[in-house]
XYZ file of C-alpha atoms in Angstrom:
326
model
C -57.014 -29.464 47.933
C -53.693 -27.723 48.466
C -50.544 -29.767 47.877
C -47.018 -28.512 48.502
C -43.964 -29.671 46.589
C -40.578 -29.012 48.141
C -37.262 -29.022 46.357
C -33.831 -28.875 47.896
C -30.672 -30.680 48.828
C -31.611 -34.132 50.118
C -29.276 -34.385 53.079
C -28.966 -36.433 56.227
C -28.209 -34.215 59.222
C -25.606 -35.420 61.708
C -26.077 -33.316 64.826
C -23.333 -32.856 67.409
C -23.471 -30.656 70.520
C -20.223 -28.903 71.456
C -19.126 -27.857 74.954
C -17.561 -24.691 73.515
C -16.750 -23.058 70.166
C -13.082 -24.057 70.021
C -13.728 -26.598 67.263
C -15.181 -23.856 65.036
C -11.960 -21.883 65.422
C -9.896 -24.972 64.708
C -11.886 -25.670 61.529
C -12.003 -21.958 60.635
C -15.808 -22.036 60.300
C -17.630 -18.720 60.983
C -20.167 -19.385 63.719
C -23.704 -19.672 62.372
C -22.612 -20.154 58.776
C -23.214 -22.955 56.295
C -19.918 -24.173 54.863
C -19.906 -26.258 51.694
C -17.110 -28.808 52.125
C -15.578 -31.575 50.030
C -15.567 -35.260 50.971
C -12.141 -34.985 52.614
C -13.138 -32.039 54.844
C -16.417 -33.736 55.713
C -14.482 -36.815 56.853
C -12.162 -34.623 58.901
C -15.111 -32.944 60.653
C -16.627 -36.358 61.408
C -13.276 -37.475 62.884
C -13.178 -34.358 65.088
C -16.618 -35.173 66.514
C -16.055 -38.938 66.724
C -16.417 -38.888 70.524
C -19.303 -36.404 70.646
C -22.871 -37.499 71.318
C -24.577 -37.419 67.917
C -28.048 -37.756 66.426
C -29.098 -38.399 62.842
C -32.135 -37.100 60.955
C -33.164 -36.542 57.362
C -32.605 -32.894 56.661
C -32.000 -30.098 54.235
C -33.869 -26.811 54.591
C -36.764 -27.449 52.182
C -37.117 -31.074 53.335
C -37.489 -29.855 56.938
C -40.230 -27.429 55.890
C -42.056 -30.127 53.915
C -41.776 -32.528 56.865
C -43.333 -29.892 59.134
C -46.187 -29.293 56.700
C -46.836 -33.021 56.474
C -46.994 -33.279 60.269
C -49.616 -30.521 60.155
C -51.716 -32.649 57.806
C -50.846 -30.983 54.504
C -50.378 -33.193 51.432
C -46.731 -32.902 50.379
C -43.992 -34.173 48.083
C -40.238 -33.667 47.941
C -37.906 -33.602 44.943
C -34.185 -34.199 45.361
C -31.338 -36.618 44.695
C -29.740 -39.231 46.968
C -27.111 -41.932 46.629
C -27.748 -45.673 46.429
C -26.443 -46.083 49.971
C -27.586 -46.381 53.583
C -28.018 -42.618 54.013
C -30.091 -42.450 50.820
C -32.285 -45.319 51.994
C -32.626 -43.634 55.399
C -33.732 -40.370 53.755
C -36.290 -42.063 51.477
C -37.708 -44.174 54.323
C -38.106 -41.099 56.520
C -40.005 -39.299 53.749
C -42.389 -42.203 53.136
C -43.019 -42.845 56.838
C -44.084 -39.213 57.228
C -46.558 -39.274 54.323
C -44.322 -37.249 52.009
C -44.285 -38.360 48.379
C -40.560 -39.034 47.774
C -39.826 -37.855 44.236
C -36.180 -38.846 44.616
C -33.648 -39.477 41.879
C -30.707 -41.784 42.611
C -26.989 -41.406 41.985
C -24.024 -43.768 42.084
C -22.254 -41.246 44.326
C -22.635 -40.958 48.105
C -25.664 -39.220 49.600
C -25.192 -35.725 50.932
C -24.760 -35.048 54.629
C -24.757 -31.951 56.782
C -22.816 -32.004 60.028
C -24.480 -29.536 62.396
C -22.086 -28.291 65.083
C -24.291 -26.985 67.879
C -22.805 -24.301 70.159
C -23.692 -23.997 73.865
C -25.915 -20.974 73.055
C -27.847 -23.254 70.616
C -26.492 -21.585 67.457
C -25.548 -24.114 64.788
C -22.819 -24.121 62.178
C -23.098 -26.489 59.224
C -20.377 -28.357 57.367
C -22.300 -29.593 54.352
C -21.067 -32.199 51.888
C -23.638 -32.154 49.096
C -22.623 -35.468 47.527
C -25.371 -36.844 45.268
C -27.626 -33.864 46.058
C -25.430 -31.546 43.975
C -26.003 -33.691 40.866
C -29.591 -32.507 40.550
C -29.607 -30.574 37.283
C -31.832 -28.378 35.148
C -32.371 -31.371 32.842
C -34.065 -33.192 35.741
C -36.786 -30.535 35.920
C -39.790 -31.558 33.813
C -43.262 -30.015 33.643
C -44.896 -33.188 35.006
C -43.013 -32.712 38.282
C -45.393 -29.914 39.263
C -48.659 -31.553 38.204
C -51.152 -31.903 41.045
C -49.419 -29.344 43.285
C -50.608 -25.868 44.264
C -47.512 -24.585 46.092
C -43.763 -24.884 45.509
C -41.225 -24.300 48.280
C -37.541 -24.112 47.433
C -34.392 -23.481 49.452
C -31.792 -20.883 48.592
C -28.979 -23.397 49.058
C -29.714 -24.639 45.533
C -28.612 -21.292 44.115
C -25.077 -22.555 43.568
C -26.617 -24.337 40.564
C -28.214 -21.323 38.918
C -29.630 -23.059 35.800
C -31.351 -25.599 38.087
C -33.045 -23.111 40.379
C -34.036 -20.833 37.491
C -35.693 -23.636 35.528
C -37.508 -24.947 38.626
C -38.867 -21.506 39.500
C -39.875 -20.798 35.904
C -41.680 -24.148 35.498
C -43.460 -23.748 38.841
C -44.775 -20.317 37.859
C -45.827 -21.543 34.409
C -47.783 -24.292 36.192
C -49.474 -21.553 38.288
C -48.024 -22.710 41.610
C -47.572 -20.258 44.484
C -43.796 -20.066 44.960
C -41.973 -19.553 48.257
C -38.214 -19.233 48.680
C -36.156 -19.397 51.864
C -32.886 -17.517 51.395
C -30.988 -20.161 53.395
C -27.733 -18.565 54.634
C -26.125 -15.126 54.573
C -22.969 -16.323 52.824
C -25.057 -18.037 50.139
C -26.921 -14.762 49.552
C -23.709 -12.722 49.407
C -22.209 -15.054 46.807
C -25.276 -14.957 44.516
C -26.894 -11.589 45.206
C -27.657 -10.279 41.713
C -29.004 -13.627 40.532
C -31.186 -14.086 43.634
C -32.701 -10.622 43.293
C -33.534 -11.366 39.672
C -35.135 -14.713 40.533
C -37.195 -13.279 43.395
C -38.481 -10.412 41.254
C -39.475 -12.742 38.391
C -40.857 -15.814 40.116
C -41.178 -15.653 43.925
C -44.444 -14.889 45.737
C -43.273 -15.402 49.337
C -39.725 -14.639 50.498
C -38.383 -15.857 53.860
C -35.168 -14.501 55.395
C -33.565 -14.182 58.821
C -31.760 -11.016 59.938
C -28.363 -11.871 58.464
C -29.834 -13.117 55.178
C -32.039 -10.031 54.871
C -29.053 -7.781 55.519
C -27.054 -9.603 52.829
C -30.014 -9.338 50.404
C -30.877 -5.664 51.035
C -27.858 -4.081 52.813
C -30.410 -2.904 55.368
C -31.695 -3.970 58.782
C -35.013 -4.659 60.495
C -38.035 -2.836 58.986
C -35.930 -1.179 56.290
C -34.783 -4.631 55.176
C -38.380 -5.875 55.210
C -39.507 -2.920 53.081
C -36.766 -3.627 50.545
C -37.569 -7.369 50.436
C -41.240 -6.601 49.846
C -40.399 -4.588 46.721
C -39.426 -7.854 45.031
C -42.352 -10.150 46.015
C -45.946 -10.298 47.263
C -45.213 -11.338 50.849
C -41.928 -10.703 52.670
C -41.214 -12.505 55.940
C -38.329 -11.407 58.154
C -37.493 -13.894 60.923
C -35.924 -12.140 63.922
C -35.246 -15.062 66.271
C -35.967 -14.079 69.883
C -37.515 -10.820 68.634
C -40.234 -12.610 66.672
C -40.930 -11.843 63.019
C -42.120 -9.134 60.665
C -44.429 -9.727 57.698
C -45.204 -7.277 54.888
C -47.937 -7.625 52.283
C -48.641 -4.575 50.127
C -48.976 -1.700 52.629
C -49.670 -3.872 55.687
C -46.953 -4.796 58.178
C -47.543 -7.377 60.918
C -45.343 -7.802 63.983
C -45.447 -11.321 65.446
C -44.033 -12.380 68.810
C -42.592 -15.677 70.007
C -43.695 -18.389 72.402
C -41.723 -19.057 75.612
C -39.104 -21.708 74.861
C -36.033 -23.315 76.381
C -33.708 -23.247 73.378
C -31.148 -26.050 73.124
C -30.662 -26.224 69.333
C -31.864 -23.806 66.648
C -31.501 -26.361 63.824
C -34.670 -26.246 61.752
C -36.149 -23.188 63.500
C -36.439 -21.139 60.310
C -37.557 -24.147 58.279
C -40.343 -24.967 60.729
C -41.389 -21.314 60.898
C -41.852 -21.462 57.124
C -43.911 -24.651 57.518
C -46.218 -23.002 60.031
C -46.548 -19.848 57.967
C -47.373 -21.753 54.781
C -49.886 -23.902 56.661
C -51.688 -20.750 57.768
C -51.600 -19.345 54.254
C -52.982 -22.573 52.756
C -55.826 -22.419 55.281
C -56.575 -18.795 54.313
C -55.742 -17.408 57.747
C -54.746 -13.753 58.279
C -51.010 -13.135 57.903
C -50.493 -12.381 61.597
C -52.015 -15.802 62.394
C -49.727 -17.381 59.782
C -46.781 -15.837 61.599
C -48.078 -16.984 64.975
C -48.268 -20.577 63.712
C -44.717 -20.208 62.405
C -43.652 -18.995 65.857
C -45.446 -21.940 67.490
C -43.532 -24.470 65.397
C -40.138 -22.770 65.623
C -40.533 -22.270 69.385
C -41.124 -25.983 69.793
C -38.381 -27.283 67.503
C -35.643 -25.302 69.298
C -36.446 -27.276 72.440
C -35.239 -30.504 70.810
C -31.994 -31.518 69.135
C -32.405 -31.546 65.365
C -35.211 -30.492 63.034
C -37.667 -33.266 63.953
C -40.132 -33.432 66.852
C -41.701 -36.427 68.553
C -45.407 -37.310 68.280
C -46.295 -36.027 71.763
C -44.958 -32.581 70.926
C -46.869 -32.524 67.635
C -50.032 -33.465 69.536
C -49.553 -30.405 71.766
C -48.888 -28.251 68.697
C -52.175 -29.395 67.152
C -53.995 -28.458 70.365
C -52.466 -24.962 70.289
C -53.229 -24.750 66.580
C -56.944 -25.109 67.219
C -56.792 -22.133 69.592
C -54.943 -20.049 67.005
C -57.371 -20.920 64.231
C -60.412 -19.848 66.246
Protein backbone atom coordinates (compact mmCIF):
# COMPACT_ATOMS: atom_id res chain seq x y z
CA UNK A 1 0.00 0.00 0.00
CA UNK A 2 1.26 3.46 -0.88
CA UNK A 3 2.01 5.82 2.00
CA UNK A 4 3.08 9.44 1.60
CA UNK A 5 5.28 11.31 4.04
CA UNK A 6 5.27 15.09 3.86
CA UNK A 7 7.88 17.40 5.29
CA UNK A 8 7.70 21.15 5.59
CA UNK A 9 7.22 24.15 7.80
CA UNK A 10 4.49 23.34 10.33
CA UNK A 11 2.58 26.60 10.29
CA UNK A 12 -0.83 27.85 11.30
CA UNK A 13 -2.35 30.02 8.56
CA UNK A 14 -4.13 33.20 9.61
CA UNK A 15 -6.19 34.28 6.61
CA UNK A 16 -7.38 37.86 6.14
CA UNK A 17 -9.30 39.25 3.15
CA UNK A 18 -8.40 42.80 2.12
CA UNK A 19 -10.69 45.32 0.40
CA UNK A 20 -7.74 46.59 -1.66
CA UNK A 21 -3.96 46.23 -1.93
CA UNK A 22 -3.03 49.38 0.00
CA UNK A 23 -1.81 47.36 2.99
CA UNK A 24 0.70 45.53 0.76
CA UNK A 25 2.14 48.87 -0.31
CA UNK A 26 2.26 50.06 3.28
CA UNK A 27 4.12 46.90 4.35
CA UNK A 28 6.26 46.94 1.19
CA UNK A 29 5.30 43.33 0.35
CA UNK A 30 5.37 42.39 -3.37
CA UNK A 31 1.93 41.07 -4.26
CA UNK A 32 1.86 37.28 -4.52
CA UNK A 33 5.15 36.79 -2.71
CA UNK A 34 6.05 34.90 0.45
CA UNK A 35 7.89 37.17 2.86
CA UNK A 36 9.86 35.66 5.73
CA UNK A 37 9.42 38.03 8.68
CA UNK A 38 10.68 38.23 12.25
CA UNK A 39 8.48 38.12 15.34
CA UNK A 40 8.26 41.92 15.50
CA UNK A 41 7.11 42.29 11.87
CA UNK A 42 4.66 39.42 12.29
CA UNK A 43 3.13 41.22 15.28
CA UNK A 44 2.93 44.43 13.27
CA UNK A 45 1.09 42.66 10.43
CA UNK A 46 -1.34 41.13 12.93
CA UNK A 47 -1.97 44.61 14.39
CA UNK A 48 -2.67 45.98 10.90
CA UNK A 49 -5.32 43.30 10.31
CA UNK A 50 -6.75 43.40 13.84
CA UNK A 51 -10.14 44.57 12.56
CA UNK A 52 -10.24 42.33 9.48
CA UNK A 53 -12.38 39.20 9.34
CA UNK A 54 -9.95 36.32 9.84
CA UNK A 55 -9.89 32.53 9.68
CA UNK A 56 -7.36 30.08 11.07
CA UNK A 57 -6.21 26.74 9.65
CA UNK A 58 -3.21 24.47 9.95
CA UNK A 59 -1.04 25.18 6.96
CA UNK A 60 2.32 25.15 5.29
CA UNK A 61 2.65 24.03 1.68
CA UNK A 62 3.57 20.36 2.22
CA UNK A 63 1.09 20.01 5.10
CA UNK A 64 -1.70 21.25 2.80
CA UNK A 65 -0.75 18.67 0.17
CA UNK A 66 -0.64 15.87 2.76
CA UNK A 67 -4.02 16.97 4.14
CA UNK A 68 -5.50 16.80 0.63
CA UNK A 69 -4.07 13.32 0.06
CA UNK A 70 -5.49 12.15 3.38
CA UNK A 71 -8.94 13.47 2.43
CA UNK A 72 -8.64 11.40 -0.76
CA UNK A 73 -8.08 8.29 1.34
CA UNK A 74 -4.30 8.00 1.04
CA UNK A 75 -2.32 6.92 4.12
CA UNK A 76 -0.12 9.86 5.13
CA UNK A 77 2.27 11.28 7.71
CA UNK A 78 3.79 14.70 8.28
CA UNK A 79 7.17 15.65 9.74
CA UNK A 80 7.77 19.12 11.14
CA UNK A 81 8.35 21.13 14.31
CA UNK A 82 5.90 23.13 16.44
CA UNK A 83 6.02 25.03 19.71
CA UNK A 84 4.58 23.87 23.03
CA UNK A 85 1.76 26.40 22.69
CA UNK A 86 -1.85 26.74 21.57
CA UNK A 87 -0.94 27.02 17.88
CA UNK A 88 1.23 23.90 18.14
CA UNK A 89 -1.58 21.99 19.84
CA UNK A 90 -4.01 23.24 17.18
CA UNK A 91 -1.70 22.02 14.39
CA UNK A 92 -1.19 18.57 15.95
CA UNK A 93 -4.91 18.12 16.65
CA UNK A 94 -5.78 19.04 13.07
CA UNK A 95 -3.31 16.46 11.75
CA UNK A 96 -4.64 13.66 13.97
CA UNK A 97 -8.30 14.46 13.28
CA UNK A 98 -7.60 14.13 9.55
CA UNK A 99 -5.90 10.73 9.83
CA UNK A 100 -2.41 12.12 9.26
CA UNK A 101 0.34 10.57 11.38
CA UNK A 102 1.80 13.63 13.16
CA UNK A 103 5.56 13.06 13.34
CA UNK A 104 6.02 16.40 15.10
CA UNK A 105 8.97 17.54 17.17
CA UNK A 106 8.41 20.19 19.84
CA UNK A 107 10.29 23.38 20.66
CA UNK A 108 10.27 25.80 23.58
CA UNK A 109 9.84 28.63 21.06
CA UNK A 110 6.54 29.81 19.56
CA UNK A 111 4.93 27.87 16.72
CA UNK A 112 5.25 29.29 13.24
CA UNK A 113 2.43 31.23 11.62
CA UNK A 114 1.73 32.49 8.13
CA UNK A 115 -0.48 35.53 7.72
CA UNK A 116 -2.14 35.28 4.30
CA UNK A 117 -3.24 38.68 2.99
CA UNK A 118 -5.88 37.95 0.37
CA UNK A 119 -6.37 40.55 -2.39
CA UNK A 120 -9.75 41.25 -4.02
CA UNK A 121 -8.62 39.31 -7.13
CA UNK A 122 -7.99 36.29 -4.82
CA UNK A 123 -4.18 36.50 -5.04
CA UNK A 124 -2.51 35.97 -1.67
CA UNK A 125 0.63 37.42 -0.15
CA UNK A 126 2.21 35.69 2.83
CA UNK A 127 3.99 37.18 5.82
CA UNK A 128 5.52 34.08 7.35
CA UNK A 129 7.07 33.89 10.81
CA UNK A 130 8.69 30.46 10.93
CA UNK A 131 9.12 30.32 14.71
CA UNK A 132 9.68 26.75 15.92
CA UNK A 133 9.40 25.41 12.36
CA UNK A 134 12.79 26.89 11.44
CA UNK A 135 14.50 24.86 14.19
CA UNK A 136 14.07 21.63 12.25
CA UNK A 137 17.63 20.58 11.46
CA UNK A 138 19.60 18.01 9.51
CA UNK A 139 20.30 16.21 12.80
CA UNK A 140 16.55 15.57 13.15
CA UNK A 141 16.52 13.52 9.94
CA UNK A 142 17.00 9.82 10.72
CA UNK A 143 16.62 6.80 8.44
CA UNK A 144 13.71 5.43 10.50
CA UNK A 145 11.65 8.50 9.58
CA UNK A 146 11.09 7.09 6.09
CA UNK A 147 10.34 3.49 7.05
CA UNK A 148 6.94 2.29 5.86
CA UNK A 149 6.52 5.09 3.29
CA UNK A 150 6.60 4.86 -0.50
CA UNK A 151 6.49 8.56 -1.41
CA UNK A 152 8.09 11.70 0.03
CA UNK A 153 6.72 15.18 -0.67
CA UNK A 154 8.71 18.22 0.39
CA UNK A 155 8.20 21.97 0.04
CA UNK A 156 10.77 24.34 -1.40
CA UNK A 157 10.32 26.75 1.51
CA UNK A 158 12.67 24.52 3.51
CA UNK A 159 15.52 25.41 1.16
CA UNK A 160 16.66 28.24 3.42
CA UNK A 161 18.10 25.42 5.55
CA UNK A 162 20.15 23.72 2.86
CA UNK A 163 21.75 20.97 5.02
CA UNK A 164 18.25 19.97 6.20
CA UNK A 165 16.66 19.67 2.78
CA UNK A 166 19.71 17.93 1.30
CA UNK A 167 19.82 15.28 4.03
CA UNK A 168 16.05 14.67 3.82
CA UNK A 169 16.16 14.24 0.04
CA UNK A 170 19.22 12.00 0.21
CA UNK A 171 17.73 9.75 2.92
CA UNK A 172 14.41 9.50 1.08
CA UNK A 173 16.13 8.38 -2.12
CA UNK A 174 18.33 5.90 -0.23
CA UNK A 175 15.11 4.46 1.23
CA UNK A 176 13.79 4.11 -2.35
CA UNK A 177 10.93 6.58 -1.91
CA UNK A 178 9.51 8.45 -4.90
CA UNK A 179 10.38 12.10 -4.23
CA UNK A 180 8.29 15.12 -5.21
CA UNK A 181 9.25 18.75 -4.63
CA UNK A 182 7.09 21.85 -4.90
CA UNK A 183 9.25 24.89 -5.62
CA UNK A 184 7.13 27.06 -3.29
CA UNK A 185 7.70 30.72 -4.27
CA UNK A 186 9.57 32.61 -6.98
CA UNK A 187 11.65 34.63 -4.52
CA UNK A 188 12.66 31.45 -2.69
CA UNK A 189 13.81 29.96 -6.01
CA UNK A 190 15.74 33.09 -6.99
CA UNK A 191 17.60 33.12 -3.67
CA UNK A 192 18.64 29.44 -3.88
CA UNK A 193 18.79 28.69 -7.60
CA UNK A 194 22.08 26.79 -7.95
CA UNK A 195 21.41 24.66 -4.89
CA UNK A 196 17.84 23.84 -5.97
CA UNK A 197 18.96 22.78 -9.45
CA UNK A 198 21.55 20.50 -7.89
CA UNK A 199 19.02 18.94 -5.51
CA UNK A 200 16.42 18.38 -8.23
CA UNK A 201 18.95 16.75 -10.55
CA UNK A 202 20.24 14.41 -7.82
CA UNK A 203 17.13 13.43 -5.89
CA UNK A 204 13.78 14.66 -7.27
CA UNK A 205 11.45 12.50 -9.37
CA UNK A 206 8.51 14.92 -9.68
CA UNK A 207 8.93 18.70 -9.79
CA UNK A 208 5.98 21.09 -9.33
CA UNK A 209 6.19 24.79 -10.19
CA UNK A 210 3.85 27.64 -11.09
CA UNK A 211 4.65 30.15 -13.85
CA UNK A 212 6.70 32.54 -11.72
CA UNK A 213 8.61 29.74 -9.98
CA UNK A 214 9.34 28.03 -13.30
CA UNK A 215 10.58 31.30 -14.77
CA UNK A 216 12.87 31.81 -11.76
CA UNK A 217 14.13 28.20 -12.05
CA UNK A 218 14.69 28.15 -15.84
CA UNK A 219 14.72 31.81 -17.03
CA UNK A 220 12.12 30.65 -19.55
CA UNK A 221 8.34 30.68 -19.94
CA UNK A 222 5.53 28.25 -20.70
CA UNK A 223 6.56 25.15 -22.71
CA UNK A 224 10.20 26.22 -22.87
CA UNK A 225 10.23 26.37 -19.06
CA UNK A 226 8.58 22.94 -18.88
CA UNK A 227 11.18 21.47 -21.25
CA UNK A 228 14.00 22.87 -19.11
CA UNK A 229 12.42 21.60 -15.86
CA UNK A 230 12.04 18.13 -17.36
CA UNK A 231 15.79 17.93 -18.04
CA UNK A 232 16.33 17.72 -14.28
CA UNK A 233 13.67 15.14 -13.25
CA UNK A 234 11.38 12.35 -14.44
CA UNK A 235 8.11 14.29 -14.37
CA UNK A 236 7.82 18.08 -14.63
CA UNK A 237 4.53 19.78 -13.78
CA UNK A 238 3.95 23.42 -14.69
CA UNK A 239 0.87 24.94 -13.02
CA UNK A 240 -0.57 27.78 -15.12
CA UNK A 241 -3.49 28.93 -12.97
CA UNK A 242 -6.49 29.83 -15.15
CA UNK A 243 -4.67 28.36 -18.17
CA UNK A 244 -4.52 24.88 -16.65
CA UNK A 245 -1.28 22.91 -16.44
CA UNK A 246 1.41 21.26 -18.53
CA UNK A 247 3.02 17.91 -17.70
CA UNK A 248 6.14 16.43 -19.30
CA UNK A 249 7.39 12.87 -18.92
CA UNK A 250 10.19 11.78 -21.25
CA UNK A 251 8.99 12.84 -24.73
CA UNK A 252 5.30 13.13 -23.84
CA UNK A 253 3.66 16.46 -23.03
CA UNK A 254 0.11 16.66 -21.65
CA UNK A 255 -2.00 19.81 -21.60
CA UNK A 256 -4.64 19.83 -18.84
CA UNK A 257 -7.51 22.30 -18.51
CA UNK A 258 -9.33 23.64 -15.47
CA UNK A 259 -12.79 23.22 -14.00
CA UNK A 260 -15.19 26.19 -13.83
CA UNK A 261 -14.70 27.93 -10.48
CA UNK A 262 -15.64 31.11 -8.66
CA UNK A 263 -12.26 32.05 -7.20
CA UNK A 264 -12.28 33.90 -3.88
CA UNK A 265 -8.90 32.83 -2.45
CA UNK A 266 -6.04 31.00 -4.18
CA UNK A 267 -4.44 29.88 -0.89
CA UNK A 268 -3.61 26.19 -1.21
CA UNK A 269 -4.45 25.94 -4.93
CA UNK A 270 -1.00 24.69 -5.92
CA UNK A 271 -0.73 22.48 -2.85
CA UNK A 272 -4.06 20.80 -3.57
CA UNK A 273 -3.16 20.40 -7.24
CA UNK A 274 -0.09 18.47 -6.10
CA UNK A 275 -2.30 16.33 -3.84
CA UNK A 276 -4.60 15.44 -6.71
CA UNK A 277 -1.72 14.75 -9.07
CA UNK A 278 0.06 12.49 -6.58
CA UNK A 279 -3.19 10.66 -5.84
CA UNK A 280 -3.54 9.87 -9.54
CA UNK A 281 0.07 8.76 -9.75
CA UNK A 282 -0.29 6.48 -6.70
CA UNK A 283 -3.34 4.91 -8.35
CA UNK A 284 -1.37 4.33 -11.58
CA UNK A 285 -3.56 6.62 -13.67
CA UNK A 286 -2.32 8.22 -16.91
CA UNK A 287 -0.56 11.56 -16.38
CA UNK A 288 -3.32 13.58 -18.04
CA UNK A 289 -5.79 12.06 -15.55
CA UNK A 290 -3.38 12.90 -12.72
CA UNK A 291 -3.43 16.50 -13.90
CA UNK A 292 -7.21 16.50 -14.21
CA UNK A 293 -7.54 15.35 -10.58
CA UNK A 294 -5.12 18.11 -9.59
CA UNK A 295 -7.32 20.60 -11.46
CA UNK A 296 -10.43 19.22 -9.73
CA UNK A 297 -8.95 19.80 -6.27
CA UNK A 298 -7.41 23.21 -7.00
CA UNK A 299 -10.62 24.40 -8.70
CA UNK A 300 -12.57 23.53 -5.57
CA UNK A 301 -10.19 24.95 -2.97
CA UNK A 302 -10.12 28.41 -4.60
CA UNK A 303 -13.85 28.65 -3.95
CA UNK A 304 -13.27 28.68 -0.18
CA UNK A 305 -11.16 30.84 2.11
CA UNK A 306 -8.02 28.97 3.16
CA UNK A 307 -6.50 25.64 2.15
CA UNK A 308 -9.14 23.40 3.77
CA UNK A 309 -12.51 22.28 2.40
CA UNK A 310 -15.62 21.13 4.22
CA UNK A 311 -16.91 17.53 4.13
CA UNK A 312 -19.73 18.27 1.67
CA UNK A 313 -17.27 19.61 -0.88
CA UNK A 314 -15.01 16.58 -0.45
CA UNK A 315 -18.03 14.33 -0.99
CA UNK A 316 -18.66 16.05 -4.34
CA UNK A 317 -14.96 15.73 -5.22
CA UNK A 318 -15.11 11.98 -4.57
CA UNK A 319 -18.13 11.72 -6.88
CA UNK A 320 -16.25 13.54 -9.66
CA UNK A 321 -13.20 11.41 -8.93
CA UNK A 322 -15.08 8.24 -9.78
CA UNK A 323 -15.97 9.71 -13.18
CA UNK A 324 -12.34 10.65 -13.82
CA UNK A 325 -11.04 7.23 -12.83
CA UNK A 326 -13.36 5.40 -15.22
